[in-house]
Short mmCIF file of C-alpha atoms in Angstrom, two decimals:
data_model
loop_
_atom_site.label_atom_id
_atom_site.label_comp_id
_atom_site.label_asym_id
_atom_site.label_seq_id
_atom_site.Cartn_x
_atom_site.Cartn_y
_atom_site.Cartn_z
CA MET A 176 0.00 0.00 0.00
CA PRO A 177 1.48 3.43 -0.90
CA GLN A 178 2.29 6.02 1.73
CA LEU A 179 -0.70 8.38 1.97
CA ALA A 180 -1.07 11.51 4.09
CA GLY A 181 -3.28 10.99 7.13
CA VAL A 182 -3.36 7.16 6.85
CA LEU A 183 -1.91 5.19 9.78
CA VAL A 184 -1.09 1.49 9.35
CA VAL A 185 -1.99 -0.33 12.53
CA SER A 186 -1.54 -4.02 11.64
CA VAL A 187 -0.36 -6.42 8.96
CA ASP A 188 -1.69 -9.99 8.94
CA VAL A 189 0.23 -12.34 6.65
CA SER A 190 -1.17 -15.81 5.96
CA ASP A 191 -0.82 -18.45 3.28
CA ALA A 192 -4.04 -17.26 1.61
CA ALA A 193 -3.67 -13.48 1.66
CA VAL A 194 -2.11 -10.40 3.16
CA VAL A 195 -4.48 -8.17 5.15
CA VAL A 196 -3.37 -4.66 6.09
CA GLY A 197 -5.22 -2.84 8.87
CA ALA A 198 -5.23 0.98 8.61
CA ARG A 199 -7.16 3.94 9.89
CA MET A 200 -7.54 7.59 9.02
CA ARG A 201 -6.04 10.01 11.55
CA SER A 202 -8.44 12.12 13.56
CA GLY A 203 -8.41 15.86 13.13
CA VAL A 204 -7.46 15.76 9.47
CA PRO A 205 -10.08 17.74 7.49
CA ALA A 206 -11.80 16.08 4.52
CA GLY A 207 -13.83 17.59 1.67
CA CYS A 208 -17.57 17.07 1.53
CA THR A 209 -18.63 14.89 -1.40
CA GLY A 210 -21.65 17.15 -1.91
CA CYS A 211 -20.32 20.70 -1.76
CA GLY A 212 -16.56 20.28 -1.30
CA GLN A 213 -16.31 22.22 1.99
CA LEU A 214 -13.67 20.91 4.41
CA SER A 215 -14.78 19.44 7.71
CA GLU A 216 -13.14 17.54 10.59
CA TRP A 217 -16.31 17.16 12.70
CA CYS A 218 -16.52 13.37 13.17
CA HIS A 219 -19.87 11.65 13.30
CA SER A 220 -18.68 8.01 13.49
CA ARG A 221 -16.29 5.46 12.02
CA TYR A 222 -16.73 2.29 10.00
CA VAL A 223 -14.38 -0.29 8.45
CA ARG A 224 -14.13 -0.28 4.68
CA ARG A 225 -12.59 -3.38 3.05
CA LEU A 226 -10.58 -2.75 -0.15
CA ALA A 227 -8.83 -5.10 -2.56
CA ASP A 228 -5.37 -4.05 -3.77
CA VAL A 229 -2.95 -5.45 -6.35
CA THR A 230 -1.43 -8.77 -5.37
CA LEU A 231 1.92 -9.15 -3.61
CA ALA A 232 4.51 -10.37 -6.13
CA GLY A 233 1.61 -11.55 -8.29
CA ARG A 234 0.87 -14.42 -5.90
CA ARG A 235 -0.84 -13.36 -2.69
CA PRO A 236 -3.97 -11.21 -2.70
CA VAL A 237 -3.74 -8.03 -0.66
CA GLY A 238 -6.70 -6.68 1.31
CA ILE A 239 -6.93 -3.38 3.21
CA ASP A 240 -9.22 -3.01 6.22
CA LEU A 241 -9.47 0.76 6.35
CA SER A 242 -11.18 2.55 9.22
CA VAL A 243 -12.66 5.74 7.78
CA ARG A 244 -14.67 8.52 9.34
CA ARG A 245 -18.15 9.75 8.62
CA LEU A 246 -18.11 13.51 9.04
CA TYR A 247 -20.71 16.21 9.43
CA CYS A 248 -20.95 18.83 6.69
CA LYS A 249 -20.76 22.35 8.13
CA ASN A 250 -22.48 23.91 5.11
CA ALA A 251 -26.11 24.45 6.02
CA THR A 252 -27.16 24.71 2.37
CA CYS A 253 -25.53 21.38 1.39
CA PRO A 254 -28.04 18.58 0.80
CA LYS A 255 -25.72 16.16 2.63
CA VAL A 256 -25.81 16.09 6.44
CA THR A 257 -22.99 13.56 6.77
CA PHE A 258 -20.50 12.16 4.31
CA ALA A 259 -17.81 9.49 4.24
CA GLU A 260 -14.28 10.77 3.74
CA GLN A 261 -12.35 9.68 0.67
CA ILE A 262 -8.57 9.20 0.57
CA ALA A 263 -7.07 10.31 -2.74
CA GLY A 264 -5.14 7.49 -4.38
CA LEU A 265 -6.69 4.83 -2.15
CA THR A 266 -10.48 5.02 -2.21
CA VAL A 267 -13.17 5.92 -4.72
CA ARG A 268 -16.86 6.26 -3.91
CA TYR A 269 -18.88 3.03 -4.19
CA GLN A 270 -15.79 0.99 -5.12
CA ARG A 271 -14.18 -1.90 -3.29
CA ARG A 272 -10.92 -1.83 -5.26
CA THR A 273 -8.02 0.57 -5.04
CA PRO A 274 -7.50 2.83 -8.08
CA GLN A 275 -4.35 0.91 -8.99
CA LEU A 276 -6.19 -2.43 -9.06
CA GLN A 277 -9.14 -0.86 -10.85
CA ARG A 278 -6.87 0.44 -13.64
CA LEU A 279 -5.34 -3.02 -13.97
CA VAL A 280 -8.77 -4.65 -14.30
CA GLU A 281 -9.88 -2.06 -16.86
CA ASP A 282 -6.73 -2.38 -18.98
CA VAL A 283 -6.92 -6.18 -18.98
CA GLY A 284 -10.61 -5.97 -19.93
CA VAL A 285 -9.85 -3.60 -22.78
CA VAL A 286 -7.12 -5.84 -24.19
CA LEU A 287 -8.61 -9.32 -23.61
CA ALA A 288 -12.34 -8.73 -22.96
CA GLY A 289 -14.28 -10.90 -20.50
CA ARG A 290 -13.23 -14.54 -20.52
CA GLY A 291 -9.61 -13.97 -21.54
CA GLY A 292 -9.29 -11.09 -19.08
CA ALA A 293 -10.67 -13.20 -16.21
CA ARG A 294 -8.14 -15.93 -16.96
CA ILE A 295 -5.20 -13.54 -16.98
CA LEU A 296 -6.37 -11.94 -13.72
CA ARG A 297 -6.70 -15.39 -12.18
CA THR A 298 -3.01 -16.02 -12.87
CA LEU A 299 -2.35 -12.82 -10.89
CA SER A 300 -4.45 -14.17 -7.99
CA ILE A 301 -7.25 -11.70 -8.72
CA ARG A 302 -10.55 -13.60 -8.67
CA LEU A 303 -13.09 -11.90 -10.92
CA SER A 304 -15.71 -13.40 -13.20
CA ARG A 305 -15.85 -12.59 -16.89
CA CYS A 306 -19.11 -10.71 -16.37
CA THR A 307 -17.46 -8.48 -13.75
CA VAL A 308 -14.58 -7.74 -16.11
CA LEU A 309 -17.02 -6.75 -18.86
CA VAL A 310 -19.03 -4.56 -16.44
CA GLN A 311 -15.87 -2.72 -15.39
CA LEU A 312 -14.86 -2.37 -19.05
CA MET A 313 -18.19 -0.80 -20.03
CA ARG A 314 -17.91 1.67 -17.13
CA VAL A 315 -14.73 3.15 -18.60
CA PRO A 316 -15.69 6.44 -20.27
CA LEU A 317 -14.76 6.85 -23.90
CA PRO A 318 -12.22 9.58 -24.72
CA PRO A 319 -13.72 12.97 -25.61
CA LEU A 320 -14.64 13.05 -29.29
CA GLU A 321 -12.98 15.73 -31.41
CA THR A 322 -14.27 16.42 -34.92
CA PRO A 323 -11.56 15.34 -37.38
CA ARG A 324 -10.48 17.43 -40.33
CA VAL A 325 -9.95 14.29 -42.44
CA LEU A 326 -12.58 11.59 -41.87
CA GLY A 327 -12.17 7.97 -42.97
CA VAL A 328 -15.26 5.84 -43.63
CA ASP A 329 -15.31 2.12 -44.30
CA ASP A 330 -17.54 -0.90 -43.74
CA PHE A 331 -16.83 -4.26 -42.13
CA ALA A 332 -18.68 -7.55 -41.73
CA LEU A 333 -20.30 -7.97 -38.32
CA TYR A 334 -21.84 -11.41 -38.77
CA GLY A 335 -23.44 -13.18 -41.72
CA ASP A 336 -24.85 -10.63 -44.14
CA THR A 337 -24.88 -7.85 -41.52
CA TYR A 338 -22.33 -5.09 -41.96
CA GLY A 339 -21.18 -2.19 -39.84
CA THR A 340 -19.63 1.22 -40.44
CA LEU A 341 -16.37 2.44 -38.89
CA LEU A 342 -15.27 6.08 -38.69
CA VAL A 343 -11.58 6.91 -38.29
CA ASP A 344 -9.68 10.14 -37.76
CA ALA A 345 -7.25 9.93 -40.67
CA THR A 346 -4.93 12.52 -39.07
CA THR A 347 -4.44 10.88 -35.66
CA ARG A 348 -5.17 7.37 -37.05
CA LEU A 349 -7.51 6.68 -34.13
CA PRO A 350 -11.02 5.20 -34.44
CA LEU A 351 -13.91 7.50 -33.59
CA THR A 352 -16.97 5.26 -33.46
CA LEU A 353 -18.73 2.38 -35.16
CA TRP A 354 -22.30 1.22 -35.53
CA GLU A 355 -24.34 -1.53 -37.12
CA GLY A 356 -25.52 -0.91 -40.67
CA ARG A 357 -24.19 1.08 -43.61
CA ASP A 358 -27.11 3.24 -44.75
CA ALA A 359 -26.70 6.80 -45.97
CA GLU A 360 -29.03 8.42 -43.44
CA GLN A 361 -27.14 7.05 -40.45
CA LEU A 362 -23.83 8.24 -41.89
CA SER A 363 -25.13 11.71 -42.78
CA ARG A 364 -26.35 12.19 -39.21
CA TRP A 365 -22.84 11.97 -37.73
CA PRO A 366 -21.24 14.88 -39.70
CA ARG A 367 -24.30 17.03 -38.95
CA GLU A 368 -23.83 16.41 -35.23
CA HIS A 369 -20.05 16.98 -35.49
CA PRO A 370 -19.51 19.80 -38.02
CA GLY A 371 -16.04 20.60 -39.25
CA VAL A 372 -15.15 17.69 -41.55
CA GLU A 373 -13.18 19.01 -44.54
CA VAL A 374 -12.07 15.79 -46.31
CA ALA A 375 -13.81 12.40 -46.36
CA CYS A 376 -11.98 9.26 -47.56
CA ARG A 377 -14.17 6.35 -48.62
CA ASP A 378 -14.49 3.51 -51.10
CA GLY A 379 -16.66 3.62 -54.23
CA SER A 380 -19.89 2.86 -52.36
CA LEU A 381 -22.90 4.88 -53.53
CA THR A 382 -24.35 4.72 -50.00
CA TYR A 383 -21.34 6.38 -48.41
CA ARG A 384 -21.16 8.92 -51.22
CA GLN A 385 -24.76 10.00 -50.57
CA GLY A 386 -24.31 9.93 -46.79
CA ILE A 387 -21.27 12.22 -46.82
CA ALA A 388 -22.91 14.56 -49.33
CA GLY A 389 -25.99 14.82 -47.12
CA GLY A 390 -24.15 15.32 -43.83
CA ALA A 391 -21.13 17.37 -44.95
CA PRO A 392 -21.90 18.89 -48.36
CA GLY A 393 -18.83 21.13 -48.18
CA ALA A 394 -16.39 18.27 -47.56
CA VAL A 395 -14.11 17.06 -50.34
CA GLN A 396 -14.79 13.40 -51.06
CA VAL A 397 -11.83 11.18 -51.93
CA SER A 398 -12.32 7.78 -53.57
CA ASP A 399 -9.61 5.46 -52.30
CA ARG A 400 -6.99 4.35 -54.85
CA PHE A 401 -6.79 0.82 -53.47
CA HIS A 402 -10.51 0.23 -53.95
CA LEU A 403 -10.34 1.71 -57.45
CA TRP A 404 -7.54 -0.65 -58.41
CA GLN A 405 -9.29 -3.58 -56.73
CA GLY A 406 -12.49 -2.93 -58.68
CA LEU A 407 -10.58 -2.70 -61.96
CA SER A 408 -8.69 -5.95 -61.18
CA ARG A 409 -11.97 -7.79 -60.63
CA ARG A 410 -13.24 -6.66 -64.03
CA VAL A 411 -9.99 -7.83 -65.62
CA GLN A 412 -10.51 -11.27 -64.08
CA ASP A 413 -14.08 -11.35 -65.39
CA ILE A 414 -12.79 -10.63 -68.89
CA ALA A 415 -10.12 -13.33 -68.56
CA SER A 416 -12.80 -15.80 -67.45
CA ALA A 417 -14.97 -14.89 -70.44
CA HIS A 418 -12.01 -15.54 -72.77
CA CYS A 419 -10.62 -18.58 -70.98
CA GLY A 420 -10.35 -20.34 -74.34
CA CYS A 421 -7.53 -17.99 -75.25
CA LEU A 422 -5.46 -18.72 -72.14
CA PRO A 423 -3.69 -21.84 -73.54
CA ALA A 424 -2.16 -19.53 -76.14
CA ALA A 425 0.23 -18.35 -73.43
CA LEU A 426 2.02 -21.69 -73.58
CA SER A 427 5.08 -22.07 -75.74
CA ALA A 428 4.97 -24.08 -78.97
CA ALA A 429 7.05 -26.82 -77.34
CA SER A 430 4.48 -27.22 -74.57
CA GLU A 431 1.61 -27.46 -77.04
CA SER A 432 3.38 -30.20 -78.98
CA ASP A 433 4.15 -32.30 -75.88
CA PRO A 434 3.27 -35.97 -76.16
CA ALA A 435 -0.10 -37.05 -74.87
CA PRO A 436 -0.32 -38.06 -71.25
CA ALA A 437 0.11 -41.63 -70.13
CA GLU A 438 -3.63 -42.21 -69.95
CA GLU A 439 -4.03 -41.58 -73.67
CA THR A 440 -0.94 -43.46 -74.86
CA ALA A 441 -1.60 -46.49 -72.77
CA GLY A 442 -4.31 -47.77 -75.17
CA ASN A 443 -5.85 -51.00 -74.08
CA THR A 444 -3.77 -51.02 -70.87
CA ALA A 445 -5.62 -47.96 -69.53
CA GLU A 446 -9.00 -49.33 -70.60
CA ASP A 447 -8.47 -52.46 -68.54
CA THR A 448 -8.15 -50.62 -65.23
CA ARG A 449 -10.97 -50.69 -62.71
CA ALA A 450 -11.31 -46.92 -62.69
CA ALA A 451 -11.55 -46.81 -66.50
CA ARG A 452 -14.30 -49.42 -66.58
CA HIS A 453 -16.24 -47.52 -63.91
CA ALA A 454 -15.86 -44.20 -65.77
CA ARG A 455 -16.94 -45.74 -69.07
CA ARG A 456 -20.00 -47.35 -67.46
CA LEU A 457 -21.10 -44.06 -65.84
CA PHE A 458 -20.44 -42.13 -69.04
CA GLU A 459 -22.65 -44.45 -71.10
CA ALA A 460 -25.45 -44.38 -68.50
CA VAL A 461 -25.46 -40.58 -68.17
CA GLN A 462 -25.27 -40.01 -71.93
CA ALA A 463 -28.13 -42.45 -72.54
CA LEU A 464 -30.43 -40.69 -70.04
CA THR A 465 -29.54 -37.09 -70.93
CA SER A 466 -29.97 -37.77 -74.66
CA THR A 467 -33.67 -38.37 -74.03
CA GLY A 468 -34.09 -34.80 -72.77
CA ARG A 469 -34.22 -35.54 -69.06
CA SER A 470 -32.87 -32.97 -66.63
CA ARG A 471 -29.63 -33.53 -64.77
CA SER A 472 -31.40 -33.50 -61.42
CA SER A 473 -33.65 -36.42 -62.40
CA VAL A 474 -30.68 -38.32 -63.83
CA ALA A 475 -28.77 -37.74 -60.60
CA ARG A 476 -31.68 -39.07 -58.53
CA GLU A 477 -32.03 -42.19 -60.68
CA LEU A 478 -28.31 -43.04 -60.74
CA GLY A 479 -27.64 -41.98 -57.13
CA LEU A 480 -25.00 -39.44 -58.17
CA ASP A 481 -24.35 -35.84 -57.31
CA ARG A 482 -25.77 -33.32 -59.79
CA ARG A 483 -22.31 -31.91 -60.45
CA THR A 484 -20.98 -35.39 -61.26
CA VAL A 485 -23.81 -35.88 -63.76
CA GLY A 486 -22.97 -32.52 -65.31
CA LYS A 487 -19.32 -33.50 -65.68
CA TYR A 488 -20.20 -36.74 -67.53
CA ALA A 489 -22.86 -34.98 -69.62
CA ARG A 490 -20.43 -32.31 -70.85
CA ALA A 491 -17.69 -34.83 -71.72
CA ARG A 492 -17.41 -35.98 -75.33
CA THR A 493 -15.63 -39.24 -74.45
CA TRP A 494 -15.15 -41.15 -71.25
CA GLN A 495 -11.39 -40.56 -71.51
CA GLU A 496 -11.98 -36.84 -70.84
CA VAL A 497 -13.36 -37.70 -67.43
CA MET A 498 -10.32 -39.89 -66.70
CA ARG A 499 -7.75 -37.36 -67.85
CA ARG A 500 -5.85 -35.88 -64.91
CA PRO A 501 -4.65 -32.27 -64.90
CA PRO A 502 -0.94 -31.70 -65.44
CA ARG A 503 0.89 -32.33 -62.24
CA LYS A 504 2.86 -29.61 -60.51
CA PRO A 505 6.66 -29.55 -60.70
CA SER A 506 8.46 -31.37 -57.89
CA ALA A 507 11.98 -31.67 -56.54
CA LEU A 508 12.38 -34.96 -58.43
CA ASP A 509 11.99 -33.41 -61.90
CA PRO A 510 15.72 -32.64 -62.42
CA TYR A 511 16.53 -36.32 -61.81
CA LEU A 512 13.97 -37.91 -64.17
CA ASP A 513 16.52 -38.35 -66.98
CA TYR A 514 18.85 -40.12 -64.56
CA LEU A 515 16.02 -42.42 -63.43
CA GLN A 516 15.24 -43.30 -67.05
CA GLN A 517 18.92 -43.99 -67.76
CA ARG A 518 19.35 -46.23 -64.70
CA TRP A 519 16.11 -48.07 -65.53
CA ASP A 520 17.34 -48.76 -69.06
CA GLU A 521 20.62 -50.08 -67.56
CA GLY A 522 18.62 -52.63 -65.57
CA GLN A 523 18.36 -51.05 -62.11
CA HIS A 524 14.70 -51.49 -61.09
CA SER A 525 14.96 -51.20 -57.29
CA ALA A 526 13.32 -48.03 -55.98
CA LYS A 527 15.33 -48.23 -52.76
CA ILE A 528 18.68 -48.34 -54.56
CA LEU A 529 17.62 -45.59 -56.98
CA HIS A 530 16.57 -43.41 -54.03
CA GLU A 531 19.95 -43.91 -52.35
CA GLU A 532 21.75 -42.96 -55.59
CA LEU A 533 19.64 -39.82 -55.95
CA GLN A 534 20.41 -38.82 -52.37
CA THR A 535 24.12 -38.86 -53.17
CA LYS A 536 23.36 -36.49 -56.04
CA GLY A 537 21.51 -34.07 -53.72
CA TYR A 538 17.88 -35.18 -53.98
CA PRO A 539 16.15 -34.18 -50.68
CA GLY A 540 12.85 -36.03 -51.21
CA HIS A 541 11.38 -39.19 -49.71
CA TYR A 542 11.76 -42.75 -50.97
CA GLN A 543 8.01 -43.00 -51.62
CA ARG A 544 8.22 -40.23 -54.23
CA VAL A 545 10.85 -42.19 -56.19
CA LYS A 546 8.77 -45.36 -55.94
CA THR A 547 5.71 -43.53 -57.31
CA ALA A 548 7.75 -41.94 -60.11
CA ILE A 549 9.04 -45.24 -61.52
CA ALA A 550 5.66 -47.00 -61.20
CA PRO A 551 4.71 -46.21 -64.86
CA LEU A 552 7.99 -47.78 -66.02
CA ARG A 553 6.96 -51.09 -64.41
CA ARG A 554 3.78 -51.07 -66.55
CA GLY A 555 5.66 -50.24 -69.73
CA LEU A 556 4.59 -46.58 -69.70
CA PRO A 557 6.83 -43.51 -69.94
CA LEU A 558 7.69 -41.38 -66.92
CA ASP A 559 5.04 -38.84 -65.91
CA GLU A 560 6.95 -35.66 -66.71
CA PRO A 561 5.61 -32.23 -65.65
CA ARG A 562 3.75 -30.43 -68.40
CA GLU A 563 3.22 -26.73 -68.60
CA ARG A 564 -0.36 -25.80 -67.78
CA PRO A 565 -2.24 -22.77 -69.12
CA PRO A 566 -2.80 -19.90 -66.70
CA SER A 567 -6.05 -19.60 -64.81
CA PRO A 568 -8.19 -16.46 -65.25
CA ARG A 569 -6.95 -15.20 -61.90
CA GLU A 570 -3.31 -15.71 -62.94
CA ALA A 571 -3.89 -13.96 -66.26
CA ALA A 572 -5.53 -11.02 -64.45
CA ARG A 573 -2.55 -10.84 -62.08
CA TRP A 574 -0.15 -10.75 -65.02
CA ILE A 575 -2.04 -7.86 -66.60
CA THR A 576 -2.35 -5.79 -63.40
CA THR A 577 1.27 -6.31 -62.27
CA HIS A 578 3.71 -3.53 -63.12
CA PRO A 579 5.98 -4.57 -66.03
CA HIS A 580 9.12 -3.99 -63.96
CA ARG A 581 7.84 -6.39 -61.29
CA ARG A 582 6.98 -9.28 -63.60
CA ASN A 583 9.34 -12.23 -63.59
CA LEU A 584 10.90 -13.72 -66.72
CA HIS A 585 8.30 -16.48 -66.83
CA VAL A 586 5.44 -13.95 -67.07
CA ASN A 587 7.32 -11.72 -69.53
CA ASP A 588 7.68 -14.76 -71.80
CA ARG A 589 4.03 -15.87 -71.62
CA LEU A 590 2.08 -12.60 -71.50
CA PRO A 591 3.08 -11.28 -74.99
CA ARG A 592 1.93 -14.55 -76.58
CA LEU A 593 -1.40 -14.32 -74.73
CA LEU A 594 -1.99 -10.67 -75.69
CA GLY A 595 -1.00 -11.33 -79.29
CA HIS A 596 -3.57 -14.12 -79.54
CA CYS A 597 -6.49 -12.37 -77.74
CA PRO A 598 -7.26 -8.77 -78.85
CA GLU A 599 -9.76 -8.30 -76.02
CA LEU A 600 -7.12 -9.00 -73.39
CA ARG A 601 -4.72 -6.68 -75.23
CA VAL A 602 -7.25 -3.84 -75.06
CA THR A 603 -7.78 -4.60 -71.37
CA HIS A 604 -4.03 -4.60 -70.74
CA ASP A 605 -3.58 -1.20 -72.44
CA LEU A 606 -6.41 0.36 -70.43
CA VAL A 607 -5.04 -1.03 -67.17
CA ARG A 608 -1.57 0.30 -67.84
CA ARG A 609 -2.96 3.76 -68.67
CA PHE A 610 -4.83 3.89 -65.37
CA ALA A 611 -1.73 2.67 -63.53
CA ALA A 612 0.26 5.51 -65.12
CA MET A 613 -2.29 8.02 -63.79
CA LEU A 614 -1.88 6.61 -60.28
CA ASP A 615 1.92 6.59 -60.49
CA ASN A 616 2.16 10.15 -61.82
CA ARG A 617 -0.67 11.53 -59.64
CA ASP A 618 -2.14 13.02 -62.81
CA ALA A 619 -5.93 12.98 -63.31
CA LYS A 620 -5.99 14.97 -66.58
CA PRO A 621 -6.24 11.85 -68.80
CA LEU A 622 -9.11 10.50 -66.66
CA SER A 623 -11.91 11.81 -68.87
CA GLY A 624 -10.44 10.33 -72.05
CA TRP A 625 -9.67 7.07 -70.27
CA LEU A 626 -13.28 6.77 -69.13
CA ASN A 627 -14.47 7.31 -72.70
CA ASP A 628 -12.14 4.60 -73.99
CA LEU A 629 -13.30 2.33 -71.18
CA ALA A 630 -16.93 2.85 -72.21
CA ASN A 631 -16.11 2.29 -75.90
CA SER A 632 -13.99 -0.84 -75.32
CA GLY A 633 -16.90 -3.16 -76.17
CA LEU A 634 -16.17 -5.31 -73.10
CA ALA A 635 -19.21 -5.57 -70.84
CA PRO A 636 -17.33 -5.58 -67.49
CA LEU A 637 -15.37 -2.46 -68.44
CA VAL A 638 -18.41 -0.69 -69.88
CA GLY A 639 -20.30 -1.19 -66.63
CA LEU A 640 -17.30 0.00 -64.63
CA ALA A 641 -17.01 3.11 -66.79
CA GLY A 642 -20.60 4.10 -65.98
CA ALA A 643 -20.03 3.75 -62.22
CA LEU A 644 -16.72 5.64 -62.31
CA ARG A 645 -18.11 8.49 -64.40
CA GLU A 646 -20.70 9.25 -61.71
CA ASP A 647 -17.93 9.48 -59.11
CA ARG A 648 -15.24 11.07 -61.29
CA HIS A 649 -14.63 14.09 -59.02
CA ALA A 650 -13.85 11.87 -56.01
CA ILE A 651 -11.73 9.63 -58.23
CA ALA A 652 -9.73 12.64 -59.43
CA GLN A 653 -9.13 13.59 -55.79
CA GLY A 654 -8.05 10.04 -55.02
CA ILE A 655 -5.53 10.12 -57.87
CA THR A 656 -4.04 13.54 -57.17
CA THR A 657 -4.22 13.96 -53.37
CA PRO A 658 -2.27 12.02 -50.71
CA TYR A 659 -5.46 11.06 -48.83
CA ASN A 660 -6.45 7.39 -48.87
CA SER A 661 -8.23 4.74 -46.81
CA GLY A 662 -5.13 2.91 -45.67
CA VAL A 663 -5.71 3.85 -42.05
CA ASN A 664 -9.31 2.66 -42.38
CA GLU A 665 -8.18 -0.77 -43.56
CA ARG A 666 -5.75 -1.00 -40.68
CA ARG A 667 -8.51 -0.29 -38.19
CA ILE A 668 -10.83 -2.77 -39.91
CA THR A 669 -8.17 -5.43 -39.34
CA ASP A 670 -8.12 -4.47 -35.67
CA VAL A 671 -11.92 -4.73 -35.50
CA LYS A 672 -11.74 -8.27 -36.90
CA LEU A 673 -9.11 -9.17 -34.30
CA GLN A 674 -11.29 -7.92 -31.44
CA LYS A 675 -14.24 -9.87 -32.84
CA ARG A 676 -12.22 -13.08 -32.90
CA LEU A 677 -11.03 -12.54 -29.33
CA MET A 678 -14.68 -12.41 -28.26
CA ALA A 679 -15.61 -15.41 -30.44
CA GLY A 680 -17.80 -13.16 -32.61
CA ARG A 681 -20.41 -12.78 -29.84
CA ALA A 682 -19.75 -9.19 -28.82
CA SER A 683 -22.59 -6.70 -29.00
CA VAL A 684 -22.04 -3.51 -30.97
CA PRO A 685 -21.64 -1.29 -27.85
CA LEU A 686 -19.03 -3.64 -26.38
CA LEU A 687 -17.18 -3.89 -29.70
CA ARG A 688 -17.22 -0.10 -30.05
CA HIS A 689 -15.90 0.32 -26.51
CA ARG A 690 -13.03 -2.09 -27.03
CA VAL A 691 -12.02 -0.86 -30.49
CA VAL A 692 -11.85 2.78 -29.36
CA LEU A 693 -10.27 2.16 -25.96
CA ILE A 694 -7.64 -0.31 -27.12
CA ALA A 695 -6.44 2.10 -29.81
CA HIS A 696 -6.01 4.87 -27.22
CA LEU A 697 -4.38 2.43 -24.80
CA ARG A 698 -1.79 1.45 -27.40
CA ARG A 699 -1.16 5.07 -28.27
CA ARG A 700 -0.69 5.94 -24.59
CA TYR A 701 1.86 3.17 -24.05
CA ALA A 702 3.67 4.02 -27.29
CA ASP A 703 3.98 7.67 -26.23
CA ARG A 704 5.21 6.57 -22.82
CA LEU A 705 7.90 4.39 -24.39
CA ALA A 706 8.93 7.19 -26.73
CA MET A 707 9.35 9.62 -23.83
CA SER A 708 11.26 7.21 -21.57
CA PRO A 709 15.08 7.54 -21.64
CA ARG A 710 16.96 4.76 -23.34
#
């Protein structure tokens, strides 16, 4: 217990369970009335007040039995006749914990919430339930709200299809508040109640655009560059998906002329396998039923198959298409396949011996991988060598949206062949690079012409995007030319998701708001304290 003026320690009882300190307030020391503040030393009576303090060495609980006075108030106009004295730094009205212990409980509650906070406090020999920790957390007042000059607005998923809105001070990078829902009226109400917002950073949402315009019509709206680029990248992937037939053109001529896979060259050997007979039987049954005009759902019910399986067999032209495996991925054994073939031709057919020989040459893989690799040789088939596979629509979109200086040699070799074969993807690539140049140079002058070319591209995803961007072109121009963005919003959204996971997704909106705001200020306070401490 700290040394406090007017407090006299009269006893200390140390046991295995706890440490109990007996203390009393000295007589004759004036105390301020809790009603009017006037000092008084006129004693009415005494009573013992039991307080809990921080534990001793984190092991033994500490209790304080404090004898305090009840005093008369000398102010005749004060509504209080008597009052209980309070000792600064030791007691607080209606509280059975010292301020030091109370701050510890509040900080632990802010960081870890109810159940996690109760467990940490239990390791410190402080017995509190999770409900008590949450009650103490909700009693902590939120910091005073100051209207920011630059306001950040973003949404986040609360649960299921329910979303919430988070407001952030983009200057101090601290969260302001959050609520459930993302409607324009609720957003416009906040700037009207807190006037003074000059700049508002947001994504391309029409709801947030209308809400900011209704609540702060004089504020400059900034459409975030990251969301602009993300929206354009999604349209590029849609175009690549629509032209997926062109994607194999990215492969080199050598890859296209590769020999057929083992399943096709095996002939009668492959047809004699159990899996091949099963695939051929299902293919014939599905084709016979679907040729009569029956739906896939009815065919699936009759054959006892999944509807997607029926669709796969119905789309196939031959049963071999269903059996054909996709090209396998490269492995660490690929550089040693020629050596395996050479040793097999020399008469060495033991997988164990071949694995030992490969280990001496630096192969780090397992014996089972070597055994699997030479299995086709035992059936008279060639080795299953890795074959180059065409890019997926997502990979093609990533190639197009990546800066040319950051593409690797593999992409620089494939992308020109793909663009030369597909004029639609070439037009998309040129439009993407023009928009990237505007972002890099912070120049919005070509924006109007770029939007016109986007609308006249003849590609449905880009035409639809051009219409949405043209309605928000002023905010997009601000996002291109000004340094304001929603990066701090995304950082705080990540923090909101972390707090949700700590509370198993069951936190109410008021509790989530309390924790998100308080934990940000708590981190800032400790960071400032570390920065000011001498090193």
